[in-house]
CSV table of C-alpha atoms in Angstrom, one decimal:
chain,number,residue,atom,x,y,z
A,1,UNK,CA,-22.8,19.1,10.9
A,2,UNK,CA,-24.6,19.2,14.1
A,3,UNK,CA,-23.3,20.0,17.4
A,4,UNK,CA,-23.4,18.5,20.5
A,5,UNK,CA,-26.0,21.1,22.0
A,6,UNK,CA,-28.3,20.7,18.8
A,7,UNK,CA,-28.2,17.5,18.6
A,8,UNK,CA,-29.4,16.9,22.4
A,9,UNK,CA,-31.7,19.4,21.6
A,10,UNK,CA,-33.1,17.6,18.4
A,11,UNK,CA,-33.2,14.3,19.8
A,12,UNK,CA,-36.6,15.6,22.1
A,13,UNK,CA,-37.8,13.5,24.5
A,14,UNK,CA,-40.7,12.9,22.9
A,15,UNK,CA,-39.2,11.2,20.3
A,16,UNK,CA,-40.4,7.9,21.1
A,17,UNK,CA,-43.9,8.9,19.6
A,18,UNK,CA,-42.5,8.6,16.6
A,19,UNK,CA,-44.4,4.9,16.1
A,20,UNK,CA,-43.8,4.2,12.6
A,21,UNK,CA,-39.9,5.1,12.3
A,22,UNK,CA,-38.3,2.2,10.2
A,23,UNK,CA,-34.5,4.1,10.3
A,24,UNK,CA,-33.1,6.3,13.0
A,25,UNK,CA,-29.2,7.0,12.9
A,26,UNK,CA,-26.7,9.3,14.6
A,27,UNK,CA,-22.9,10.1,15.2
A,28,UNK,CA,-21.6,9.1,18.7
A,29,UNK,CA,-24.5,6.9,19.8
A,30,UNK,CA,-26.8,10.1,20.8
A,31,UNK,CA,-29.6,7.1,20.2
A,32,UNK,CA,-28.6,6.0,23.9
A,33,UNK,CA,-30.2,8.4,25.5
A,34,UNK,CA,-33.4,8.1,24.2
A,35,UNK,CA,-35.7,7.2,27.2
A,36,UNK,CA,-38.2,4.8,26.3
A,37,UNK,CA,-36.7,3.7,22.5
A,38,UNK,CA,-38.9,0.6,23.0
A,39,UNK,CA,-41.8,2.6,22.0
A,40,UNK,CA,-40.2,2.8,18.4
A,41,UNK,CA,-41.4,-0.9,17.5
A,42,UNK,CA,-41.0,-0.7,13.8
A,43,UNK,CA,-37.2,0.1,14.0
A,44,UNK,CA,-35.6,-2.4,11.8
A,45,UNK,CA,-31.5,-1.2,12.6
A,46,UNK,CA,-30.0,-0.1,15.8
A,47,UNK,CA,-26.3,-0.4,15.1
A,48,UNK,CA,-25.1,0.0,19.2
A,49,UNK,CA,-27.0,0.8,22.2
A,50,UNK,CA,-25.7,1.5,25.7
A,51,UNK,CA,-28.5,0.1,28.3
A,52,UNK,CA,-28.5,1.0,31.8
A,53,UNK,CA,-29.8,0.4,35.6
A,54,UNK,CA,-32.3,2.8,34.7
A,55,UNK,CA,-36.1,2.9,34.4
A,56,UNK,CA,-37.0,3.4,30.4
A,57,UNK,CA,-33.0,2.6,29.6
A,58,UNK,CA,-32.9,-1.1,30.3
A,59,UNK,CA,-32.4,-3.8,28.3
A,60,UNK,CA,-36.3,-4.9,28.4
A,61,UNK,CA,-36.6,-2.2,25.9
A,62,UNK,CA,-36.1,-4.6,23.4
A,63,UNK,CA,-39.0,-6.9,24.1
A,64,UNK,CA,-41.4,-5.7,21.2
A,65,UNK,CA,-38.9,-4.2,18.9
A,66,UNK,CA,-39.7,-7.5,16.9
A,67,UNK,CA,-38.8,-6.0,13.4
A,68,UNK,CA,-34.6,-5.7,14.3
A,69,UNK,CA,-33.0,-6.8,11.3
A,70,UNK,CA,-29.5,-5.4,13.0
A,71,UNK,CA,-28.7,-4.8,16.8
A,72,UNK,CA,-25.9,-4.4,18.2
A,73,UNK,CA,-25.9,-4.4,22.7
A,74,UNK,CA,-23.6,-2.8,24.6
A,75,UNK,CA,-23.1,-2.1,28.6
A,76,UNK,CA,-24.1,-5.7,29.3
A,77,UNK,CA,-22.6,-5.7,32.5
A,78,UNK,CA,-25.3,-3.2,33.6
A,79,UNK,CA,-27.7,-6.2,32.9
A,80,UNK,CA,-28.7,-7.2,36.3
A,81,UNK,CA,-30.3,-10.5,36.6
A,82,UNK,CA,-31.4,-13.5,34.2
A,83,UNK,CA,-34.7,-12.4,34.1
A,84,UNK,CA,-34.0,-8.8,32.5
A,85,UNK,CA,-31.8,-10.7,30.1
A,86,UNK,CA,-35.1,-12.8,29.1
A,87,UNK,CA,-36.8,-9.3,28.9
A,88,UNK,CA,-34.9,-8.6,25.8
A,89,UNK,CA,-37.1,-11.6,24.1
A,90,UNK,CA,-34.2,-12.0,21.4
A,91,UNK,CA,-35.3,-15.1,20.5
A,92,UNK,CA,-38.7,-13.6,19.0
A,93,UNK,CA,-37.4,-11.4,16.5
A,94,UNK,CA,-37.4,-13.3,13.1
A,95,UNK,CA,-35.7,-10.5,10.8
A,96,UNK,CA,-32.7,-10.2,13.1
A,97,UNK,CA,-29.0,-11.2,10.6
A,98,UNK,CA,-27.3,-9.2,12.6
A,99,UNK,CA,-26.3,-9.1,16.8
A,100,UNK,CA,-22.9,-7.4,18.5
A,101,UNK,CA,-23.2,-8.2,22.4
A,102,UNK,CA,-20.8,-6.4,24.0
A,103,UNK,CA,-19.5,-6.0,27.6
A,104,UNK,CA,-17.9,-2.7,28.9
A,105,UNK,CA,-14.2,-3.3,30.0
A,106,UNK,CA,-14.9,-2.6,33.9
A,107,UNK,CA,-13.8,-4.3,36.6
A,108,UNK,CA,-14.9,-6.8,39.7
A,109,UNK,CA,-17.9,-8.3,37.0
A,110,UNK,CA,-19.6,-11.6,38.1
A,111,UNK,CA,-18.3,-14.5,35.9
A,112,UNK,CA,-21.7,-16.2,37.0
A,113,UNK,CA,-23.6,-13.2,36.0
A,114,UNK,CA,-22.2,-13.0,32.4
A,115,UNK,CA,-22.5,-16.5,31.6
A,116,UNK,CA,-26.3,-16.6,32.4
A,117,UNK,CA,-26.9,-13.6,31.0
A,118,UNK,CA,-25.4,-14.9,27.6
A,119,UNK,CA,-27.5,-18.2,28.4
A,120,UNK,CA,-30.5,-16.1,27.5
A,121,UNK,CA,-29.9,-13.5,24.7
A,122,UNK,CA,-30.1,-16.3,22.7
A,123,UNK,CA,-31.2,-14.7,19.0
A,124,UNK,CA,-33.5,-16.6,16.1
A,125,UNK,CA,-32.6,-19.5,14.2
A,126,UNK,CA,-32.8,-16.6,10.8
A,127,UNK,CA,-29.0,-14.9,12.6
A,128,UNK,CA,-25.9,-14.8,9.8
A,129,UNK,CA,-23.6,-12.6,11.6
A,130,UNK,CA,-22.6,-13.0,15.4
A,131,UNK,CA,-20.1,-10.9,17.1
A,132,UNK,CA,-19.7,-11.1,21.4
A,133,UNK,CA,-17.0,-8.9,22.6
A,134,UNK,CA,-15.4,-9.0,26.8
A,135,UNK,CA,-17.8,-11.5,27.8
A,136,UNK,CA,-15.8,-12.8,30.8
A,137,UNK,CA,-17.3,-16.2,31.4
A,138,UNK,CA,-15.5,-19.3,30.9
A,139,UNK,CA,-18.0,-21.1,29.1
A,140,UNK,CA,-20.4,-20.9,25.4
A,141,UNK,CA,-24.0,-20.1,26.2
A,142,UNK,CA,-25.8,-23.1,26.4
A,143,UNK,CA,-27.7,-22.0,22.7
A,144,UNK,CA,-23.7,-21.9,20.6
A,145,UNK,CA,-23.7,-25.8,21.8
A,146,UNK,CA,-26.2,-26.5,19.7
A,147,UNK,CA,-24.9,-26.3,15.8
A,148,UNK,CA,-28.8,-26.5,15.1
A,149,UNK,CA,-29.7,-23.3,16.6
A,150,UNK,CA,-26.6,-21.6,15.6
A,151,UNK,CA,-26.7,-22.8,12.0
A,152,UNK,CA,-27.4,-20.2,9.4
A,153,UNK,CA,-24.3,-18.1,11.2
A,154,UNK,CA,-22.0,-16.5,8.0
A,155,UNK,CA,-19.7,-14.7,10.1
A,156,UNK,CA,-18.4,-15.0,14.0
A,157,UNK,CA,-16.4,-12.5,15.6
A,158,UNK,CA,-15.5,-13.4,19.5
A,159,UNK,CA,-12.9,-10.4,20.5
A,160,UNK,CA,-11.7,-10.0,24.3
A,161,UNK,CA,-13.1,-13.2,25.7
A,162,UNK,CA,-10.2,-13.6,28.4
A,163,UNK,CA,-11.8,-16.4,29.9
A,164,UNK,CA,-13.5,-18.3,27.3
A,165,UNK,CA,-11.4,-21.7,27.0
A,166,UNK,CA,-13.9,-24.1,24.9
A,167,UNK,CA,-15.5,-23.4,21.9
A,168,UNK,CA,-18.6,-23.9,20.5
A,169,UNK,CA,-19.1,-26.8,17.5
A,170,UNK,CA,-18.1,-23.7,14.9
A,171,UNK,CA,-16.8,-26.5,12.3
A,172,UNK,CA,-20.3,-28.3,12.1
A,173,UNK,CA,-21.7,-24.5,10.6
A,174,UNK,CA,-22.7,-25.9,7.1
A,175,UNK,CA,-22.6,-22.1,6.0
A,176,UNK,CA,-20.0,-20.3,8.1
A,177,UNK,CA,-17.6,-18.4,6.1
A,178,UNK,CA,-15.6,-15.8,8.3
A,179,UNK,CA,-14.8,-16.6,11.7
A,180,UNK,CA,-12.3,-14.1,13.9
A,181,UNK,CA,-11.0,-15.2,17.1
A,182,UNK,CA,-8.9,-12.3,18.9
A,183,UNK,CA,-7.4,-12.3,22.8
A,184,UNK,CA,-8.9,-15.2,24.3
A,185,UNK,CA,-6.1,-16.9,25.8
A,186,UNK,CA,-7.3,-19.9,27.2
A,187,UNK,CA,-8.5,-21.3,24.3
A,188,UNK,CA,-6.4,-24.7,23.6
A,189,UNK,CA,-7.9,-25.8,20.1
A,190,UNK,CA,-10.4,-24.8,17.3
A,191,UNK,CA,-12.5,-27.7,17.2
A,192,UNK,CA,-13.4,-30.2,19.7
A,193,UNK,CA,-16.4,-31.6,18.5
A,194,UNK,CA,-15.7,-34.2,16.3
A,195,UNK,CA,-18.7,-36.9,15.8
A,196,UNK,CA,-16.6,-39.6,14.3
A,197,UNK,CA,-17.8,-39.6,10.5
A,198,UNK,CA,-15.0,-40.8,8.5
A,199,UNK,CA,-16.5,-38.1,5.8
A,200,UNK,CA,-17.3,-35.4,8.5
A,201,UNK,CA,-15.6,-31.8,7.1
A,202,UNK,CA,-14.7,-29.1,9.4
A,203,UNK,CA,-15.7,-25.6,8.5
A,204,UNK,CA,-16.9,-26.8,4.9
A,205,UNK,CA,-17.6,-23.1,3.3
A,206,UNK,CA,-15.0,-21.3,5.9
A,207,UNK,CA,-13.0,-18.7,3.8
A,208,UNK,CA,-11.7,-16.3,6.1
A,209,UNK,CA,-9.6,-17.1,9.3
A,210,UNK,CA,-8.2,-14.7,11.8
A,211,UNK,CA,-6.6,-15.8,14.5
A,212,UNK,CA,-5.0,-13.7,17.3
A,213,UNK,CA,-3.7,-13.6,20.8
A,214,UNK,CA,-4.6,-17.2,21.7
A,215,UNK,CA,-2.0,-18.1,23.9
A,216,UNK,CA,-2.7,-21.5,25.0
A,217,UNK,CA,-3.9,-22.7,21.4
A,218,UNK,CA,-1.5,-25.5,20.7
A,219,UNK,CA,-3.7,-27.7,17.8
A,220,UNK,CA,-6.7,-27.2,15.6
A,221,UNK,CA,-8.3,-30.2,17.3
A,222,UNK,CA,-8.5,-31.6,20.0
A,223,UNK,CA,-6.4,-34.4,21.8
A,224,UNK,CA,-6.7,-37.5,20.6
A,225,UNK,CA,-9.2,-36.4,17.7
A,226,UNK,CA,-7.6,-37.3,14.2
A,227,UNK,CA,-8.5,-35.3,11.1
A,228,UNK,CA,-7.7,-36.8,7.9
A,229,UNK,CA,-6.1,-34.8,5.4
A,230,UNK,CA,-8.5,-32.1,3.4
A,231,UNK,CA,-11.3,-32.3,5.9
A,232,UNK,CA,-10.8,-28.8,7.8
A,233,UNK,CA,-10.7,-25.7,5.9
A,234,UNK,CA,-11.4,-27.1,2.4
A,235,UNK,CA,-13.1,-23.4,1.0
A,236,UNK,CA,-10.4,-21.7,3.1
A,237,UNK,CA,-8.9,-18.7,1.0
A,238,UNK,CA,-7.4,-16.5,3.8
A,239,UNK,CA,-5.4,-17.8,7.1
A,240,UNK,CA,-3.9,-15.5,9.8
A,241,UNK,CA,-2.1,-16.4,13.0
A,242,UNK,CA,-0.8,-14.0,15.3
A,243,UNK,CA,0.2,-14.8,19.1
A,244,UNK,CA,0.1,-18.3,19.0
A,245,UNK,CA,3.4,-19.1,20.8
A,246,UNK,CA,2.1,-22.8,21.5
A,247,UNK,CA,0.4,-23.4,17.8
A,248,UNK,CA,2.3,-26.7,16.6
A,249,UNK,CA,1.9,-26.1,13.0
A,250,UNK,CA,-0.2,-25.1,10.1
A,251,UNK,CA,-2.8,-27.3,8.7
A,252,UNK,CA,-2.8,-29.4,5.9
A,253,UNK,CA,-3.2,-25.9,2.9
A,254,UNK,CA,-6.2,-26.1,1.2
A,255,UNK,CA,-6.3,-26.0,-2.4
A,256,UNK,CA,-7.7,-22.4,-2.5
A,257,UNK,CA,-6.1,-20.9,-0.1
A,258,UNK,CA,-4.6,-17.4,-1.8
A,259,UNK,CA,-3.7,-15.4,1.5
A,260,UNK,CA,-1.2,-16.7,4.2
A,261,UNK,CA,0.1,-14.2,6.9
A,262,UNK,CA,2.0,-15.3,10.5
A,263,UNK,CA,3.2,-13.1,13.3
A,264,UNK,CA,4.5,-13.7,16.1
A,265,UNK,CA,4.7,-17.8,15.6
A,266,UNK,CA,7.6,-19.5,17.6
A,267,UNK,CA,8.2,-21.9,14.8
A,268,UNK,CA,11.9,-22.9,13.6
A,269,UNK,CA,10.7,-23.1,10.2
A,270,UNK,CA,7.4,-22.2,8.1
A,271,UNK,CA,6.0,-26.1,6.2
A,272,UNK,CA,4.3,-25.7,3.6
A,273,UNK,CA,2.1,-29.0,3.7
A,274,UNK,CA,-0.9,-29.0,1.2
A,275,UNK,CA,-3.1,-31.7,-0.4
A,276,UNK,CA,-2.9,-30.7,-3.8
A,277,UNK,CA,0.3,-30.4,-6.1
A,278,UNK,CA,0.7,-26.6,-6.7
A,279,UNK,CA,-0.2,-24.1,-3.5
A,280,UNK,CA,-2.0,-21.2,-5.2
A,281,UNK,CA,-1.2,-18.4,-2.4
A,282,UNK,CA,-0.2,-15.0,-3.9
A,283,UNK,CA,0.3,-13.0,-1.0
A,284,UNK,CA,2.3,-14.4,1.8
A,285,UNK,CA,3.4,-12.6,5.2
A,286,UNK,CA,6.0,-13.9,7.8
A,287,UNK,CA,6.9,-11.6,10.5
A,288,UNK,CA,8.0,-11.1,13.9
A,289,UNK,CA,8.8,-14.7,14.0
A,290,UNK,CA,12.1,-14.5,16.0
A,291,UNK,CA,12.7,-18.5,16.0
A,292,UNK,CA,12.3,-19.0,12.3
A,293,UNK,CA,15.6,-20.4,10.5
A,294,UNK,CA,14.2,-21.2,7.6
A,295,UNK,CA,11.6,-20.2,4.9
A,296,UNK,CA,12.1,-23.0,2.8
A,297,UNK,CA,10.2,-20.8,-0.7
A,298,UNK,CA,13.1,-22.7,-2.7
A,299,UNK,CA,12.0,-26.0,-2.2
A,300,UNK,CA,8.4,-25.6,-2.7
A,301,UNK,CA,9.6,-23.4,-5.5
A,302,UNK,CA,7.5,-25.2,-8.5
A,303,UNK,CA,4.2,-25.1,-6.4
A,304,UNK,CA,4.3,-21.6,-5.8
A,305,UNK,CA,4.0,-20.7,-8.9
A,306,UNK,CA,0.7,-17.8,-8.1
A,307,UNK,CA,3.3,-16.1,-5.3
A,308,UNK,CA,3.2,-12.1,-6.5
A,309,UNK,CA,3.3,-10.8,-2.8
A,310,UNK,CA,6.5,-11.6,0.1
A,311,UNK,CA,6.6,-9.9,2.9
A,312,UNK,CA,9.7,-11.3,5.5
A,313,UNK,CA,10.4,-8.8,8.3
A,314,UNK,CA,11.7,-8.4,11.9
A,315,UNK,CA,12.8,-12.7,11.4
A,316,UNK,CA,16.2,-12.2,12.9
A,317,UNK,CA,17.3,-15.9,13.1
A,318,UNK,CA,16.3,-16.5,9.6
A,319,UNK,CA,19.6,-18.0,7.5
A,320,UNK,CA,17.5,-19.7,4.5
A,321,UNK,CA,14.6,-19.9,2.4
A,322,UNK,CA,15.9,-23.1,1.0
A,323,UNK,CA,17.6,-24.8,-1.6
A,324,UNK,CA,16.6,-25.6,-5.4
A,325,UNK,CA,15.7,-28.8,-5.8
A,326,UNK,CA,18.6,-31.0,-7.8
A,327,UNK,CA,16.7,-31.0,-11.4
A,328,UNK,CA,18.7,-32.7,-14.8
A,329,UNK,CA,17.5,-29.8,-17.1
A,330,UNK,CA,19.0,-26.5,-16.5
A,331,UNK,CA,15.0,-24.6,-16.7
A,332,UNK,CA,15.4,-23.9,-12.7
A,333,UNK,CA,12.1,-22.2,-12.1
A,334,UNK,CA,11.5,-18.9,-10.3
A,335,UNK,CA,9.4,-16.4,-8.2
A,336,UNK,CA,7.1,-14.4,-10.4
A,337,UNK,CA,6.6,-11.8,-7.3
A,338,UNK,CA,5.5,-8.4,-8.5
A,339,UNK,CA,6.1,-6.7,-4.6
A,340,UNK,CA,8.5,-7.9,-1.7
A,341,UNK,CA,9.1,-6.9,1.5
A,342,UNK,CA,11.7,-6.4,3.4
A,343,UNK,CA,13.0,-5.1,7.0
A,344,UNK,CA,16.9,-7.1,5.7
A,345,UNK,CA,18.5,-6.6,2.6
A,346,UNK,CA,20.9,-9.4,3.0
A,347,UNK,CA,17.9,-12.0,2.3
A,348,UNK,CA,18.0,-10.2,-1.3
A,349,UNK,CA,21.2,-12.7,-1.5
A,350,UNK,CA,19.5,-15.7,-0.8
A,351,UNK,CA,17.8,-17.8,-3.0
A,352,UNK,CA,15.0,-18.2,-4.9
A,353,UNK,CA,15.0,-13.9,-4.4
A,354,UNK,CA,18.5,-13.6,-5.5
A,355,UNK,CA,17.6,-15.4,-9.5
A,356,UNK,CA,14.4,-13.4,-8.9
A,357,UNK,CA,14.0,-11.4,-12.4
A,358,UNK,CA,10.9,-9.6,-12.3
A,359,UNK,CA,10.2,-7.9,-9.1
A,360,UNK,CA,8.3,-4.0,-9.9
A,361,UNK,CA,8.1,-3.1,-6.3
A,362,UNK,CA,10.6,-3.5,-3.6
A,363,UNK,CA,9.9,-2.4,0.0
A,364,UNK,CA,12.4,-2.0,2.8
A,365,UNK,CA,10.5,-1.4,5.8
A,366,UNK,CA,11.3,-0.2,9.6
A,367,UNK,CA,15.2,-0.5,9.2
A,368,UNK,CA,16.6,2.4,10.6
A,369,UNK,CA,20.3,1.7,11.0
A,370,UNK,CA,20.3,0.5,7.2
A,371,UNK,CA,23.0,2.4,5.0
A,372,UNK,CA,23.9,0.4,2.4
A,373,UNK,CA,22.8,-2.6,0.2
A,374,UNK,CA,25.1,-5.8,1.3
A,375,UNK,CA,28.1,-5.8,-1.7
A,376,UNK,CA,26.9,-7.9,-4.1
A,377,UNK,CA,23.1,-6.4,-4.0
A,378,UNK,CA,24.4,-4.6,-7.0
A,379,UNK,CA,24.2,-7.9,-9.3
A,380,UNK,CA,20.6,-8.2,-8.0
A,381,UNK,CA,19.6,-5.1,-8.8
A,382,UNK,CA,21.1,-5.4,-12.4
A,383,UNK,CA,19.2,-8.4,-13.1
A,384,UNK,CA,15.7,-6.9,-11.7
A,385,UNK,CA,16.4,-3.7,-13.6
A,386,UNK,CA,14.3,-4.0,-16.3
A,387,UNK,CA,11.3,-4.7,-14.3
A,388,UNK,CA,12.0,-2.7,-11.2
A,389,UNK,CA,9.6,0.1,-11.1
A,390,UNK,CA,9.3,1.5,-7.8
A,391,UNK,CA,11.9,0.9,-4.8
A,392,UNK,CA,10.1,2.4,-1.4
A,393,UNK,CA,11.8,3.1,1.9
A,394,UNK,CA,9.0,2.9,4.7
A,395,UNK,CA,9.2,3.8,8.1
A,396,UNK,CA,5.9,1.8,9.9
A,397,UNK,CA,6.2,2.3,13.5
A,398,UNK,CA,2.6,2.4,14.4
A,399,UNK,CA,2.5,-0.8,13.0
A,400,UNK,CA,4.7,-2.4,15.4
A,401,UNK,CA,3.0,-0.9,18.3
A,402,UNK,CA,-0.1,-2.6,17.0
A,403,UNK,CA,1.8,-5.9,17.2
């Protein structure tokens, strides 16, 4: 392993006569201080670059580097006029799948600055994975508003966008299959442009939703735009919301939706509305939802047949996870969950967990002050204990500083 001093000294400064180099890669971003890396036209991956105010470290590098299948930008701040930003010639590089913009997190930027800076780094048509991190402006770049140009996108990540408040036409992305949305807390809904086609479908191959930190997002449309049931999210397989204290409710579940986890939700009570008769998720996660009352598992019982992972912790308000339905045969179904957890072992006593007779793994995580099971935990544990494998004790404090 190199050090510091030997990689400086490797990385000579007449490195950039290097013309035909297809790969160039280095721990801690020594590629930054390469003066001149525009020289290197043939490079086809530069993963993250820090340009400066600087002569032969400016973003007009870039111009001819026309075989970029992967680029990621960082320091954009230090970009200083509209003009540089069009030096970049993004637009001309028809191998590039892969762009990370990025801002530095500084202080007293120019809202104006970042927005038409954005307004021309716009990449190719050939892009599939998008990720724009601190941009401070309050608006898309003028090339996001147009689903043509954005089209062939697979994956968006949008992290730290404080003042971002209306999203691009994300749902009209006929290929788009991850999208993460994380601290931008003026967002108010997920998709607002909605062209009145009684057949149009929102986010037609999405799969993989993360959502975090949005604290104005109170629908997934917008007002006054009505989305018939099964049109948004019909490929969806994983959903989570985090930090959504203004979030009316869930959507309608798609029928493939496996993955469910919520934290941080102000709901009273967690509804499991879907379109299709049984809700295939196997792993759900409810936690730090301190308005939650109810989990209502019993009632949906018979449609949750594929449930094998339950997490419920730090729900301190939560008194039910509701009732059996009233059936005339006495073949009550149950929870087939191989690993639950749990921060309180009292919810062991509530149903459907307390008829539960299969668990192999049980969890109780971040409870401290627990020194005992509740008294009649010892029934549960005699009906469990030919399947009970592995009881675990965990401790995850980092976890919650995360959250």
């Amino acid at each position: 392993m190199l050090g510091q001093y030997e990689v400086d000294d490797f990385l000579r400064s007449d490195i950039n006569n290097l013309f035909n180099l297809r790969y160039l890669k280095s721990s801690n971003n020594y590629i930054s201080s390469i003066c001149g890396i525009g020289k290197l036209n043939f490079l086809q991956e530069l993963d993250m670059i820090d340009f400066r105010n600087e002569m032969g470290y400016r973003i007009g590098e870039l111009e001819n580097m026309n075989d970029l299948c992967k680029l990621g930008i960082n320091c954009l701040e230090n970009v200083k006029d509209v003009e540089e930003a069009c030096s970049a010639n993004l637009c001309a590089k028809r191998r590039l799948t892969d762009l990370t913009l990025c801002w530095s997190n500084t202080h007293f930027r120019n809202i104006d600055l970042d927005e038409n800076v954005l307004d021309n780094l716009q990449p190719p048509k050939c892009l599939r994975n998008l990720s724009i991190n601190r941009y401070i402006g309050a608006r898309s770049a003028i090339w996001m508003n147009n689903a043509n140009l954005i089209s062939n996108l697979e994956k968006i990540e949008l992290t730290y966008c404080r003042k971002w408040e209306t999203l691009p036409p994300f749902g009209q992305l006929p290929f788009l299959k991850s999208l993460k949305l994380d601290e931008m807390p003026k967002v108010k809904w997920l998709e607002s442009k909605f062209d009145g086609n009684d057949k149009y479908h929102a986010f037609p191959l999405l799969e993989v939703l993360y959502i975090s930190g949005l604290g104005a997002f109170e629908d997934w449309f917008e007002a006054g735009v009505a989305a018939e049931d099964g049109c948004l999210f019909p490929c969806l397989i994983e959903l989570e919301l985090y930090h959504c204290p203004k979030l009316k409710e869930l959507p309608s579940l798609p029928s493939n939706l496996k993955s469910l986890k919520i934290g941080n939700i102000g709901w009273k009570t967690l509804n499991f509305c879907s379109i299709s008769n049984s809700i295939p998720l196997e792993t759900l996660e409810v936690f730090y939802c301190e308005n939650i009352t109810s989990l209502p598992l019993a009632d949906e019982i018979a449609r949750l047949a594929a449930l094998r992972y339950l997490l419920i912790k730090k729900c301190p308000n939560l008194i039910s996870l509701g009732r059996y339905p009233q059936v005339e045969n006495t073949n009550t179904c149950h929870l087939i969950l191989c690993d639950l957890c749990i921060n309180d072992p009292s919810v062991l006593l509530m149903e459907p967990l307390r008829s539960m007779t299969s668990l192999k793994r049980l969890t109780i995580m971040d409870n401290v002050e627990l020194v005992s099971f509740p008294n009649e935990a010892d029934q549960w544990f005699l009906k469990v204990r030919s399947s009970l494998s592995e009881l675990q004790f965990a401790f995850l404090f980092t976890f919650d500083m995360i959250l």
